[in-house]
Every structure is written in structure tokens, then in C-alpha cells.
XYZ file of C-alpha atoms in Angstrom:
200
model
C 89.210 42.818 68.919
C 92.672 40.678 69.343
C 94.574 41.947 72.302
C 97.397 42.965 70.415
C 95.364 45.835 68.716
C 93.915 46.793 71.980
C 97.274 47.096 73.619
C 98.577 49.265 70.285
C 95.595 51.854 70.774
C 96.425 52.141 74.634
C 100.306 52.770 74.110
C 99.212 55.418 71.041
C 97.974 57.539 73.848
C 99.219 60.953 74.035
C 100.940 62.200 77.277
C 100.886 60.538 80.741
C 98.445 59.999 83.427
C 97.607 58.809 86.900
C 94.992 57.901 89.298
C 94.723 58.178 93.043
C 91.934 58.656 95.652
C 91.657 60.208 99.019
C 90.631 59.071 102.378
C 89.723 55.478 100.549
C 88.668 52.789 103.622
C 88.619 49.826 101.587
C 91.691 47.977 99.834
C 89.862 45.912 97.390
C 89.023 49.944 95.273
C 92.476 50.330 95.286
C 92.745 47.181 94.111
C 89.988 47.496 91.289
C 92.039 50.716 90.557
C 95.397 49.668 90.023
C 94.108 46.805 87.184
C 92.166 49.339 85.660
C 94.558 51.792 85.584
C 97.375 48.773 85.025
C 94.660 47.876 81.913
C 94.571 51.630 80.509
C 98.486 51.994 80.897
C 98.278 54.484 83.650
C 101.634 55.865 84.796
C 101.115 55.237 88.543
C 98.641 55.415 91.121
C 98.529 57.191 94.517
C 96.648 57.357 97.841
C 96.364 60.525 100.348
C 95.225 59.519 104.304
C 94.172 55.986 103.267
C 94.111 53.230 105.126
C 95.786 50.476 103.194
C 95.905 46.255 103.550
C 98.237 45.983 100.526
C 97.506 41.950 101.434
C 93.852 42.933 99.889
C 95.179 45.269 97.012
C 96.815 42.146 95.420
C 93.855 40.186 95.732
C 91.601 41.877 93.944
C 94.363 43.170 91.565
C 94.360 39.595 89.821
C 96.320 41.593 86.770
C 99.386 42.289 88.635
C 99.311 45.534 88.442
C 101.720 46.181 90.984
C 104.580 44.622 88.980
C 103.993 47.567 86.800
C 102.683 50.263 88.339
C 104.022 51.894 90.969
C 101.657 52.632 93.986
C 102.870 55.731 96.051
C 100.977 56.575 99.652
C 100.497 60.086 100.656
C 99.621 60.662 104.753
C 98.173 64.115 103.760
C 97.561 66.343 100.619
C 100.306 68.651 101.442
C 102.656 65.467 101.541
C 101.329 64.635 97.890
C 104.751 64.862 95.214
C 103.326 64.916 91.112
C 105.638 65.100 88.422
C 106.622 68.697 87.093
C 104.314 69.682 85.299
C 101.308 67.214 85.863
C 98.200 69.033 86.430
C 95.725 67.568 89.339
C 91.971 66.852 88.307
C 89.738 66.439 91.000
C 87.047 64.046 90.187
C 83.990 65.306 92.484
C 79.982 66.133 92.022
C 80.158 70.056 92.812
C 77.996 72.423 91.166
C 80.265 74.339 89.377
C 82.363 70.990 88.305
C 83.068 70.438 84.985
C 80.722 67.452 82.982
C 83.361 64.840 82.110
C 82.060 65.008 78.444
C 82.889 68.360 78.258
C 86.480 68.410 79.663
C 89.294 68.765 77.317
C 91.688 65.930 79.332
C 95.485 67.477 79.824
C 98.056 65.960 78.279
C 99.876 65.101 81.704
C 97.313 64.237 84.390
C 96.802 62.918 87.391
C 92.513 62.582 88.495
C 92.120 61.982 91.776
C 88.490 60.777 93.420
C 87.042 61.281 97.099
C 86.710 58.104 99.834
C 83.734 55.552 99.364
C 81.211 57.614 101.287
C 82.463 60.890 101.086
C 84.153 63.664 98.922
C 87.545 65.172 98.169
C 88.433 67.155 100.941
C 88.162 71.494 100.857
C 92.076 70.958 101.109
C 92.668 68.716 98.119
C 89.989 70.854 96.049
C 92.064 73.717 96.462
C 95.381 71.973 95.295
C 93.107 70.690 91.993
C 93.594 72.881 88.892
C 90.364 71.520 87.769
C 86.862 69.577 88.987
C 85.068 67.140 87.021
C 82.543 65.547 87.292
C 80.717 62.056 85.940
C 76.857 63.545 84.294
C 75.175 61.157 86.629
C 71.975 60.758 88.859
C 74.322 59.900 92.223
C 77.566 58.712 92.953
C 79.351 55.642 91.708
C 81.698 52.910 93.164
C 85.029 55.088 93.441
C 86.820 52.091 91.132
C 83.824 52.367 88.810
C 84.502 56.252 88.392
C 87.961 55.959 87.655
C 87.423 53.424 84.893
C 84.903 55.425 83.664
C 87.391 58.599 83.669
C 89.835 56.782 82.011
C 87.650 55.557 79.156
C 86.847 59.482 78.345
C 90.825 60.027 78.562
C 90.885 57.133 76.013
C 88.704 57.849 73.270
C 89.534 61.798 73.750
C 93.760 61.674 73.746
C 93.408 58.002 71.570
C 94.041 57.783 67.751
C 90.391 56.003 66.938
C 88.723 55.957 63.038
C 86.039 58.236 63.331
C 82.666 56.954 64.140
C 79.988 56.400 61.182
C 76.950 58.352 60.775
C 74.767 55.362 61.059
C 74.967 52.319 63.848
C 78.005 49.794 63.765
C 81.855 50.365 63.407
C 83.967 52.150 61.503
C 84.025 52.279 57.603
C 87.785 53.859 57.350
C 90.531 52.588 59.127
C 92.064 54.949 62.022
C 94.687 57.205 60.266
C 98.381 56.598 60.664
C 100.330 58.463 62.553
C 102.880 61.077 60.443
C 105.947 62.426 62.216
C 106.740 66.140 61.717
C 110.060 67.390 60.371
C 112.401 67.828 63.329
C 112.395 71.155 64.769
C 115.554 73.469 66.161
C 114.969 75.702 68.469
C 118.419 77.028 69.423
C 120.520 76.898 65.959
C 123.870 77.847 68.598
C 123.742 74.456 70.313
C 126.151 72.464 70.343
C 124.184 69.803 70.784
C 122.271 70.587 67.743
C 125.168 70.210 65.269
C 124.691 66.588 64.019
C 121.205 67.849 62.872
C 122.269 70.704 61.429
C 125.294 69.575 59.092
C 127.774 68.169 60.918
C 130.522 69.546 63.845
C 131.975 72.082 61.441
């Protein structure tokens, strides 16, 4: 597929989203993380109680990534600042997590994942709206999980042809994209009176 195209479907993404990870040890994940995310046009990334060598980050971040996504560090969960209005996903194998398949993905998200050999703390499970979790036998890299993560956000949020019944690609292109009729919600406003006729 030329880049080009691949670069469309990514920026034909609905809504926002981020990735971060608590209590992460080692740089290079973070590192793996931010091209990924950098890669799948994540908004920013983020780190709670994480011990950092940004030195490393930028090593294994051969992309950039840091030239375009910002990278904010947290020293606790109840330091963590989101966006208004961006919902927190915790990314975690609990029982009563939901399978990743199964997860309708919020329009403005940030997913954050638990430290190499550990899992989200009781404290940043409580802050999550909702748990996820990755329908596997044990637990992956934490750099592999987030790419994985973001694929489902991808192909669930993206604007993709539909699959075919039988193996190979698509038969149809994906549809294009139609723009509704502007909509007015407060016919009083002043500010609405170029779209309404005028300043009369």
C-alpha cells in the first residue's frame, strides 16, 4: 500500500486518542510507544511514577516521534491532567475486563497499560472509566499491547471497504465520506447570523 494512502486512512480517524503506561522501568517501551503511537497519529503520550532516560526514549524512537508528539510525565495518578472530556481506558488482564474485540473504543481516549512486570495500580483502576483487556494466553511486551490496542482503535473508528466474504481484499472501494447539512442549534446567536441569512 503507498504511504500516502496509509497516512490518509490514519488522519480519517474519528476523535482523538492517547497512550501512556504506569510504573514503566524501561525507556526503550516508551520509546517503542511513542513511534507507534507517532505511526497511528496518537495525540500524545503520558507516563505516571516512571522512571525515565529520555537519552533511551530517542533511541529506540528512530521515527521522531517526539518532534510530534508531546510526551507529558505524571509523578502519581492523582497528578495525571486529560483533556475535558477524554475518557481513561485501563488496559489490564482482570476478570471482569472487557475483551478488546468486544469494546466499542470512545471517541476521545486515552488507554493506559501497567509496568513491564506488573499491573495498573488499585489507584489508577479506580480513576479508569473502563478495563480492557487483550483475549490472550499471558501478558505481552507493554509496547506490543499498545500497538495492538491501537490497531483495534484503527480498524473500529477507521473508514475501511468492508471485508469480502471469501479470502483476499476488498472488492468495493471504502466509501467516501459525505458531510451533513450544517446544523443550528441556537437560531438567537449572533454568531449564527451569516448562516442564517445575513446580519439583518
Amino acid at each position: 500500500m503507498p504511504k500516502g494512502l496509509a497516512l490518509c486512512k490514519v488522519r480519517d480517524m474519528r476523535g482523538y486518542f492517547a497512550l501512556g503506561a504506569e510504573g514503566i522501568s524501561k525507556s526503550g517501551n516508551i520509546g517503542t510507544i511513542m513511534r507507534s503511537g507517532h505511526a497511528f497519529g496518537a495525540s500524545f503520550v503520558f507516563t505516571v511514577n516512571a522512571a525515565l532516560d529520555l537519552e533511551e526514549v530517542n533511541r529506540v524512537d528512530t521515527s521522531g516521534g517526539q518532534d510530534h508528539v508531546p510526551l507529558y510525565t505524571y509523578p502519581s495518578v492523582s497528578a495525571m491532567a486529560l483533556p475535558e472530556g477524554c475518557t481513561l481506558v485501563g488496559v489490564e488482564l482482570t476478570d471482569d475486563a472487557v475483551d478488546l474485540p468486544s469494546f466499542r473504543h470512545p471517541l476521545r481516549a486515552a488507554y493506559v497499560l501497567g509496568p513491564e512486570r506488573g499491573s495498573l495500580s488499585p489507584a489508577m483502576q479506580a480513576r479508569c472509566e473502563h478495563i480492557i483487556k487483550i483475549p490472550i494466553k499471558f501478558c505481552v511486551n507493554v509496547a506490543v499491547a499498545a500497538a495492538i490496542v491501537m490497531y483495534d482503535r484503527m480498524i473500529s473508528l477507521g473508514r475501511f471497504a468492508e471485508r469480502p466474504v471469501r479470502a483476499g481484499g476488498p472488492i468495493a472501494p471504502a466509501p467516501a465520506h459525505v458531510h451533513g447539512r450544517q446544523k443550528v442549534r441556537n437560531v438567537d446567536s449572533k454568531r449564527m447570523r451569516p448562516l442564517l441569512g445575513g446580519w439583518e
